[in-house]
Each structure stands twice: as C-alpha cells, then as structure tokens.
Coordinates of C-alpha atoms in Angstrom, one line a residue:
M879 CA 0.0 0.0 0.0
I880 CA 1.4 3.4 -1.0
P881 CA 1.1 6.0 1.7
N882 CA -1.3 8.7 0.4
E883 CA 0.9 11.6 1.7
E884 CA 3.8 10.3 -0.3
T885 CA 1.8 9.9 -3.5
H886 CA 0.4 13.4 -3.5
N887 CA 3.4 15.1 -2.0
L888 CA 4.8 17.2 -4.9
Q889 CA 6.3 20.2 -3.1
T890 CA 9.6 20.9 -4.9
Q891 CA 10.8 21.0 -8.4
R892 CA 14.5 21.1 -7.6
P893 CA 16.3 18.2 -9.2
H894 CA 17.7 15.1 -7.6
L895 CA 21.1 14.4 -9.2
V896 CA 22.5 10.9 -9.2
L897 CA 26.2 10.3 -10.2
L898 CA 27.1 6.7 -11.2
G899 CA 30.5 5.0 -11.2
A900 CA 31.5 1.5 -12.2
G901 CA 30.4 0.2 -8.8
A902 CA 26.8 1.0 -9.6
S903 CA 26.8 -1.2 -12.7
R904 CA 28.5 -4.0 -10.7
A905 CA 25.8 -3.6 -8.0
A906 CA 23.0 -3.6 -10.7
F907 CA 24.3 -6.7 -12.4
P908 CA 26.2 -8.8 -9.7
M909 CA 25.7 -11.9 -11.8
G910 CA 26.6 -10.2 -15.1
D911 CA 24.4 -9.2 -18.0
R912 CA 21.8 -11.4 -19.8
N913 CA 24.6 -13.6 -21.1
C914 CA 26.5 -13.7 -17.7
K915 CA 29.2 -11.3 -19.0
N916 CA 30.6 -9.5 -15.9
L917 CA 30.5 -5.7 -15.4
P918 CA 34.2 -4.7 -14.7
L919 CA 35.5 -2.3 -12.1
M920 CA 38.8 -0.5 -12.8
Q921 CA 40.6 -3.0 -10.5
D922 CA 39.6 -6.0 -12.7
L923 CA 38.9 -4.5 -16.1
A924 CA 42.0 -5.9 -17.7
Q925 CA 41.1 -9.4 -16.7
I926 CA 37.4 -9.3 -17.4
V927 CA 37.7 -7.5 -20.8
G928 CA 40.5 -9.8 -21.9
L929 CA 43.3 -7.3 -22.1
E930 CA 45.8 -9.6 -20.4
P931 CA 47.4 -11.2 -23.5
E932 CA 48.1 -7.8 -25.0
L933 CA 49.6 -6.4 -21.8
V934 CA 51.7 -9.6 -21.4
K935 CA 53.0 -9.2 -24.9
L936 CA 54.1 -5.7 -24.1
G937 CA 55.8 -7.0 -21.0
F938 CA 53.7 -4.6 -19.0
D939 CA 53.0 -5.1 -15.3
Y940 CA 49.2 -5.0 -14.8
E941 CA 48.4 -7.5 -12.0
D942 CA 47.0 -6.1 -8.8
R943 CA 46.8 -2.6 -10.4
S944 CA 43.9 -0.4 -11.3
F945 CA 43.3 -0.1 -15.1
E946 CA 43.4 3.7 -14.7
D947 CA 47.0 3.5 -13.5
V948 CA 47.9 1.0 -16.3
Y949 CA 46.3 3.0 -19.1
S950 CA 47.8 6.3 -17.8
E951 CA 51.3 4.7 -17.7
L952 CA 50.9 3.4 -21.2
F953 CA 49.6 6.8 -22.4
E954 CA 52.3 8.9 -20.7
G955 CA 55.0 6.4 -21.5
G956 CA 54.9 7.2 -25.2
W957 CA 53.7 3.8 -26.4
H958 CA 52.7 3.7 -30.1
R959 CA 49.2 4.9 -30.7
S960 CA 48.3 1.6 -32.4
V961 CA 48.8 -0.2 -29.0
L962 CA 46.4 2.2 -27.2
H963 CA 44.0 2.0 -30.2
L964 CA 43.9 -1.9 -29.9
I965 CA 43.2 -1.7 -26.2
E966 CA 40.4 0.9 -26.7
E967 CA 38.8 -1.3 -29.5
E968 CA 38.8 -4.3 -27.2
I969 CA 37.1 -2.3 -24.5
W970 CA 34.5 -0.9 -26.9
E971 CA 33.8 -4.4 -28.3
Y972 CA 33.3 -5.9 -24.8
F973 CA 31.0 -3.2 -23.5
S974 CA 28.9 -2.8 -26.7
I975 CA 27.5 -6.4 -26.7
L976 CA 26.2 -6.3 -23.1
E977 CA 22.5 -7.0 -22.8
L978 CA 19.9 -6.4 -20.2
P979 CA 18.2 -9.4 -18.5
N980 CA 14.5 -9.8 -19.3
N981 CA 13.4 -9.1 -15.8
P982 CA 13.5 -5.7 -14.1
T983 CA 16.9 -4.7 -12.8
L984 CA 18.3 -2.1 -10.4
Y985 CA 18.7 0.2 -13.4
D986 CA 15.0 -0.2 -14.3
H987 CA 14.1 0.7 -10.7
L988 CA 16.5 3.7 -10.7
V989 CA 15.1 5.3 -13.9
L990 CA 11.5 4.7 -12.8
S991 CA 12.2 6.2 -9.4
L992 CA 13.2 9.6 -10.6
R993 CA 11.2 12.2 -12.5
E994 CA 11.7 14.4 -15.6
K995 CA 13.2 17.2 -13.4
D996 CA 15.9 14.8 -12.2
V997 CA 19.3 13.8 -13.8
I998 CA 21.4 10.7 -13.8
A999 CA 25.0 11.4 -14.8
T1000 CA 27.3 8.4 -15.4
F1001 CA 31.0 7.8 -16.0
N1002 CA 30.3 4.3 -17.2
W1003 CA 30.8 3.1 -20.7
D1004 CA 28.4 0.2 -20.6
P1005 CA 25.0 0.6 -22.4
L1006 CA 22.8 -0.9 -19.7
L1007 CA 21.6 2.3 -18.0
Y1008 CA 20.6 3.7 -21.4
K1009 CA 18.9 0.4 -22.4
A1010 CA 16.9 0.4 -19.2
W1011 CA 15.9 4.0 -19.8
R1012 CA 14.7 3.1 -23.4
R1013 CA 12.7 0.1 -22.4
N1014 CA 10.9 2.1 -19.7
Y1015 CA 10.3 5.1 -22.0
G1016 CA 6.6 5.9 -22.2
K1017 CA 5.7 4.3 -18.9
A1018 CA 6.4 7.6 -17.1
K1019 CA 8.4 10.8 -17.6
L1020 CA 11.9 9.7 -16.9
P1021 CA 15.0 11.5 -15.7
H1022 CA 17.6 13.0 -18.1
L1023 CA 20.8 11.1 -18.7
L1024 CA 24.3 12.5 -19.0
F1025 CA 27.3 10.4 -20.2
L1026 CA 30.4 12.1 -18.8
H1027 CA 33.0 9.8 -20.4
G1028 CA 31.0 8.8 -23.5
N1029 CA 29.1 5.6 -23.9
V1030 CA 29.1 2.7 -26.3
A1031 CA 25.4 3.0 -26.9
I1032 CA 25.2 6.7 -27.5
G1033 CA 25.4 8.4 -30.9
V1034 CA 25.6 12.1 -31.4
C1035 CA 24.9 14.8 -34.0
L1036 CA 27.4 17.6 -33.4
N1037 CA 25.7 19.9 -35.8
D1038 CA 22.3 19.8 -34.1
H1039 CA 23.5 18.9 -30.5
T1040 CA 21.3 15.8 -30.3
K1041 CA 22.0 12.3 -29.0
G1042 CA 20.4 8.9 -29.1
M1043 CA 21.1 5.3 -29.9
I1044 CA 24.0 4.8 -32.3
G1045 CA 22.7 4.3 -35.8
E1046 CA 19.5 6.2 -35.4
R1047 CA 18.9 9.4 -37.3
C1048 CA 19.1 12.9 -35.8
R1049 CA 15.6 14.1 -35.2
K1050 CA 16.5 17.5 -36.7
C1051 CA 18.7 16.9 -39.8
G1052 CA 18.0 13.2 -40.4
Q1053 CA 21.7 12.2 -40.5
H1054 CA 22.8 9.0 -38.7
L1055 CA 24.1 9.6 -35.2
K1056 CA 27.8 8.9 -34.9
P1057 CA 29.4 7.1 -32.0
S1058 CA 30.4 9.2 -29.0
R1059 CA 34.0 9.3 -28.0
L1060 CA 35.1 7.3 -25.0
L1061 CA 37.3 9.1 -22.5
F1062 CA 40.0 6.8 -21.0
P1063 CA 41.5 7.2 -17.6
I1064 CA 44.4 9.6 -18.0
K1065 CA 45.1 12.4 -15.5
T1066 CA 44.3 15.2 -17.9
K1067 CA 41.2 14.3 -19.9
N1068 CA 40.6 17.8 -21.3
Y1069 CA 36.8 17.6 -21.3
A1070 CA 36.5 20.7 -23.4
S1071 CA 38.3 19.1 -26.3
D1072 CA 35.2 17.0 -27.3
P1073 CA 32.1 19.1 -28.2
Y1074 CA 29.6 16.5 -27.1
I1075 CA 31.3 15.7 -23.8
S1076 CA 31.9 19.3 -23.1
R1077 CA 28.1 20.0 -23.4
E1078 CA 27.4 17.0 -21.0
W1079 CA 29.7 18.6 -18.4
E1080 CA 28.2 22.0 -18.8
T1081 CA 24.7 20.6 -18.2
L1082 CA 26.1 18.7 -15.2
R1083 CA 27.5 21.9 -13.7
R1084 CA 24.1 23.7 -14.1
V1085 CA 22.3 20.8 -12.5
L1086 CA 24.7 20.6 -9.6
A1087 CA 24.1 24.3 -8.9
N1088 CA 20.4 23.7 -8.4
A1089 CA 20.4 20.1 -7.0
Y1090 CA 18.5 19.5 -3.8
I1091 CA 19.9 16.0 -3.3
F1092 CA 23.2 14.8 -4.7
T1093 CA 23.5 11.0 -4.7
V1094 CA 26.9 9.4 -5.5
F1095 CA 26.5 5.7 -6.4
G1096 CA 29.5 3.4 -6.8
Y1097 CA 31.9 6.2 -7.8
G1098 CA 35.2 6.5 -5.8
A1099 CA 36.5 9.8 -7.3
P1100 CA 39.8 8.1 -8.5
K1101 CA 43.0 10.1 -8.7
S1102 CA 42.8 10.1 -12.5
D1103 CA 39.6 12.1 -12.3
V1104 CA 41.1 15.2 -10.7
E1105 CA 39.7 17.4 -13.5
A1106 CA 36.2 15.8 -13.0
I1107 CA 36.1 16.5 -9.3
S1108 CA 37.3 20.1 -9.9
L1109 CA 34.5 20.7 -12.4
M1110 CA 31.9 19.3 -10.0
K1111 CA 33.2 21.5 -7.2
E1112 CA 32.7 24.5 -9.4
G1113 CA 29.1 23.4 -10.1
W1114 CA 28.3 22.6 -6.5
G1115 CA 29.8 25.8 -5.2
R1116 CA 30.9 26.7 -1.6
T1117 CA 29.9 24.0 0.9
R1118 CA 28.8 26.6 3.5
E1119 CA 26.2 27.9 1.0
R1120 CA 24.7 24.4 0.6
N1121 CA 23.4 24.1 4.1
L1122 CA 19.9 23.0 3.0
E1123 CA 21.1 20.3 0.5
Q1124 CA 21.7 16.7 1.2
V1125 CA 24.5 14.4 -0.1
E1126 CA 23.8 10.7 -0.2
I1127 CA 26.6 8.1 -0.9
I1128 CA 25.8 4.5 -1.9
D1129 CA 29.0 2.5 -1.5
I1130 CA 30.3 -0.5 0.4
K1131 CA 33.2 1.5 1.9
S1132 CA 33.1 2.7 5.5
K1133 CA 31.2 5.9 6.3
E1134 CA 34.5 7.5 7.5
E1135 CA 36.3 6.8 4.2
L1136 CA 33.3 8.1 2.2
Y1137 CA 33.2 11.3 4.2
D1138 CA 36.9 11.9 3.6
T1139 CA 36.4 11.4 -0.1
W1140 CA 33.3 13.7 -0.4
R1141 CA 33.9 16.2 2.4
D1142 CA 34.2 19.1 0.0
F1143 CA 30.6 18.6 -1.0
I1144 CA 29.1 18.1 2.5
Y1145 CA 27.8 20.8 4.8
S1146 CA 28.0 19.8 8.5
N1147 CA 26.1 16.5 8.9
N1148 CA 24.0 16.9 5.8
Y1149 CA 24.8 13.5 4.4
W1150 CA 24.1 9.8 4.9
T1151 CA 25.5 6.6 3.5
S1152 CA 24.1 3.2 2.5
T1153 CA 25.7 0.1 1.3
S1154 CA 22.8 -0.9 -1.0
F1155 CA 20.7 1.0 -3.5
Y1156 CA 17.5 -0.5 -1.9
E1157 CA 18.4 1.2 1.4
S1158 CA 18.9 4.6 -0.3
W1159 CA 16.5 7.5 -0.1
I1160 CA 15.6 7.1 -3.8
A1161 CA 14.5 3.5 -3.3
R1162 CA 12.6 4.4 -0.1
H1163 CA 10.9 7.3 -1.7
P1164 CA 10.6 6.6 -5.5
R1165 CA 9.7 9.6 -7.6
R1166 CA 9.3 11.7 -4.4
S1167 CA 12.8 11.8 -3.1
C1168 CA 13.2 15.6 -3.0
D1169 CA 9.6 16.1 -1.8
A1170 CA 10.0 13.6 1.0
L1171 CA 13.2 15.3 2.2
W1172 CA 11.6 18.7 2.1
R1173 CA 8.6 17.4 4.0
W1174 CA 10.8 15.8 6.6
I1175 CA 13.4 18.6 7.1
M1176 CA 11.6 21.8 6.2
D1177 CA 8.0 21.0 7.2
V1178 CA 9.0 18.8 10.1
Q1179 CA 6.5 16.2 9.1
P1180 CA 6.9 12.4 9.3
V1181 CA 7.5 10.6 6.1
S1182 CA 6.8 6.9 5.5
D1183 CA 9.1 4.6 3.6
N1184 CA 7.6 3.4 0.3
T1185 CA 10.4 1.1 -0.8
I1186 CA 10.4 -0.4 -4.3
P1187 CA 9.2 -4.0 -4.3
V1188 CA 12.3 -5.7 -5.8
S1189 CA 10.7 -9.1 -6.7
L1190 CA 8.0 -7.8 -9.1
G1191 CA 8.0 -8.4 -12.8
F1192 CA 7.4 -5.6 -15.2
E1193 CA 3.6 -5.9 -15.3
E1194 CA 3.2 -5.9 -11.5
L1195 CA 5.9 -3.2 -11.2
G1196 CA 3.9 -1.0 -13.5
K1197 CA 0.8 -1.4 -11.4
W1198 CA 2.7 -0.5 -8.3
Y1199 CA 4.1 2.7 -9.8
K1200 CA 0.8 3.6 -11.5
P1201 CA -0.8 5.7 -8.7
I1202 CA 2.5 7.6 -8.0
I1203 CA 2.8 8.4 -11.7
E1204 CA -0.8 9.4 -12.2
A1205 CA -0.6 11.8 -9.2
E1206 CA 2.0 13.7 -11.2
A1207 CA -0.4 14.7 -14.0
P1208 CA -1.3 18.4 -13.9
T1209 CA -4.8 19.1 -12.6
R1210 CA -7.1 21.0 -14.9

C-alpha cells in the first residue's frame, strides 16, 4: 500500500542528481548481464575484458593494479598509438555487446524512481543504463541522462546537438548519429576538447548548482579524475552555501572513508551513506525523493518509507508505480 501523503506530495521542483560510477553497474548486475558477462571495475577491467594477452605481450605489469593506472602509464610512456587503439577497441567491443536481463533490474528501478526534473550522470561506458531507460520510456516521464565519459550505446549529431542510440537518425537533420568518443583514464582528460562531452559537463554543472539532493552511487573519485572533481566542485559551489542540500553516498566502503572522499561537498552533517541502492533515499521514496526530504526537514512532518518491491515483474511493477505516476499529472 502506497502512503497517500507520499503519492500526492509534490512540493519541490528542484532536481535530484545521481552520479554513477563502475560500482553502480556492478551492483546492478552482480551476476553479469543477460549472457553472464561481468561488469568490470577499474581493478579487474584488464582481466574481465581480456586485455591480459596484449599487456603480457608488451611486457607490461598490470596485475593487482587499477586499469586507470595501467592505461595512464601506457599513455604517458609514449607507447605507439596503435597499441592504445587496440586496447580501446577491445574495451569498446566488450561493452557494446552487453545486454539487459529480461526481468526488471536495479537500473530499471532507478530510472523509474526519478522524475523528468531529475538527472542521472554516469561515468560508465556500458550501455545498460541507457537500455533500461529506453525500455521504460513511455511508462512515465523519466530523468535526463548525461554520459560524462561517453558511452558505447550513444550516438551524437554535433551539428544539431542531439544524442540517441548509435545508428538512429538525428531528429533535426536526419543524418545518422555517430558514436560518441570514450574518454579513457588519464590524468588530464581535457573535457573541453570534445564538443559532445563538453556539453554534457556544462549541463552537469548547471544541475549541480540547483540540485537539492546529490547522490553518488559506486563512484570513488579516483586520482585520474582530478579534472572531473574540480569541475563538479565548481558546479556545487561553496559548501557553506549548501546548508539545505543533502548528499547521499551509496557504496560498500566505510562511512568515515566516504566522508573523507566527499567532504568538499558536505555541509556539516547533511549526508548519509548506505551500502545498497535499496536502502537509499531514492529506493525508499521513489519519484518523491526531494519532496519527502523537504517534508521531513523543512516542514518537520513524518514521512513513511515506500520502498520499491524488488521481486515484481514488469507488469506488476507497472501497477505498483501507477498511482504515483498518475498523481504527477497536472490538474485542470
């Protein structure tokens, strides 16, 4: 039973911003994709994607090292561009064939649990978030997606500033959308050098400035992302001026470690952590996360958890979301 006060509580139009890292995809698909292909983290990407033979051939030490360190060393060490190109092609090929399971996944729950005003920004190359968004399109008004390091599923038209599935046609000029560039883990990524990715980051900065809740899911702010963290700090602004906003971190690391990583975004005690998406504020207040927080903090009113029922299939899940979605329709 959905609490009535939660369903009809539509108090704030400020966005909920969710930032995804590789840990989010691993959490969403712990047993792999539809064909049991694993979702890699930076620590095991070389092994899972199958880069080991190439790295061994180069005589390159990669074991027990993060791929971001390995790739950065290759890039900065002056290796021939053909070597890097081969590695990049193998990564693209691995990620591009990943498929969603037939049943609802964490990513389906995520996109259905945010509204059109909200934004999901991801560093991940895998296509599964976008595929989950597409198969739920039309069931509700869904959040906007930003691909901060490019994505194997995303095609772009630079002339008309549009994006969609690779191979589809631009809705303005009719030309086929071209693959977006993937940004690999080097210390200086120079986001401004790619027009599409530059626009994604500019949008992120605007959303950060207005976000009421900022959720970080499975992203550890690695050393190679110095530029990314700097740009996000610019968007978020001075911490002392974000005394009403809330930061949420979904990660298996300790609360102390997570606070140390994200302290530049946290005002006082305005943050919480959880080890599972289904313990998060989003999952407990789907499509009403910002409204529930405002009701609880600003109106000093009790809020009831309305946690997503994980075991439902798509038909039953649609029925469960239906009253929440219908309550969002403007009254005449």
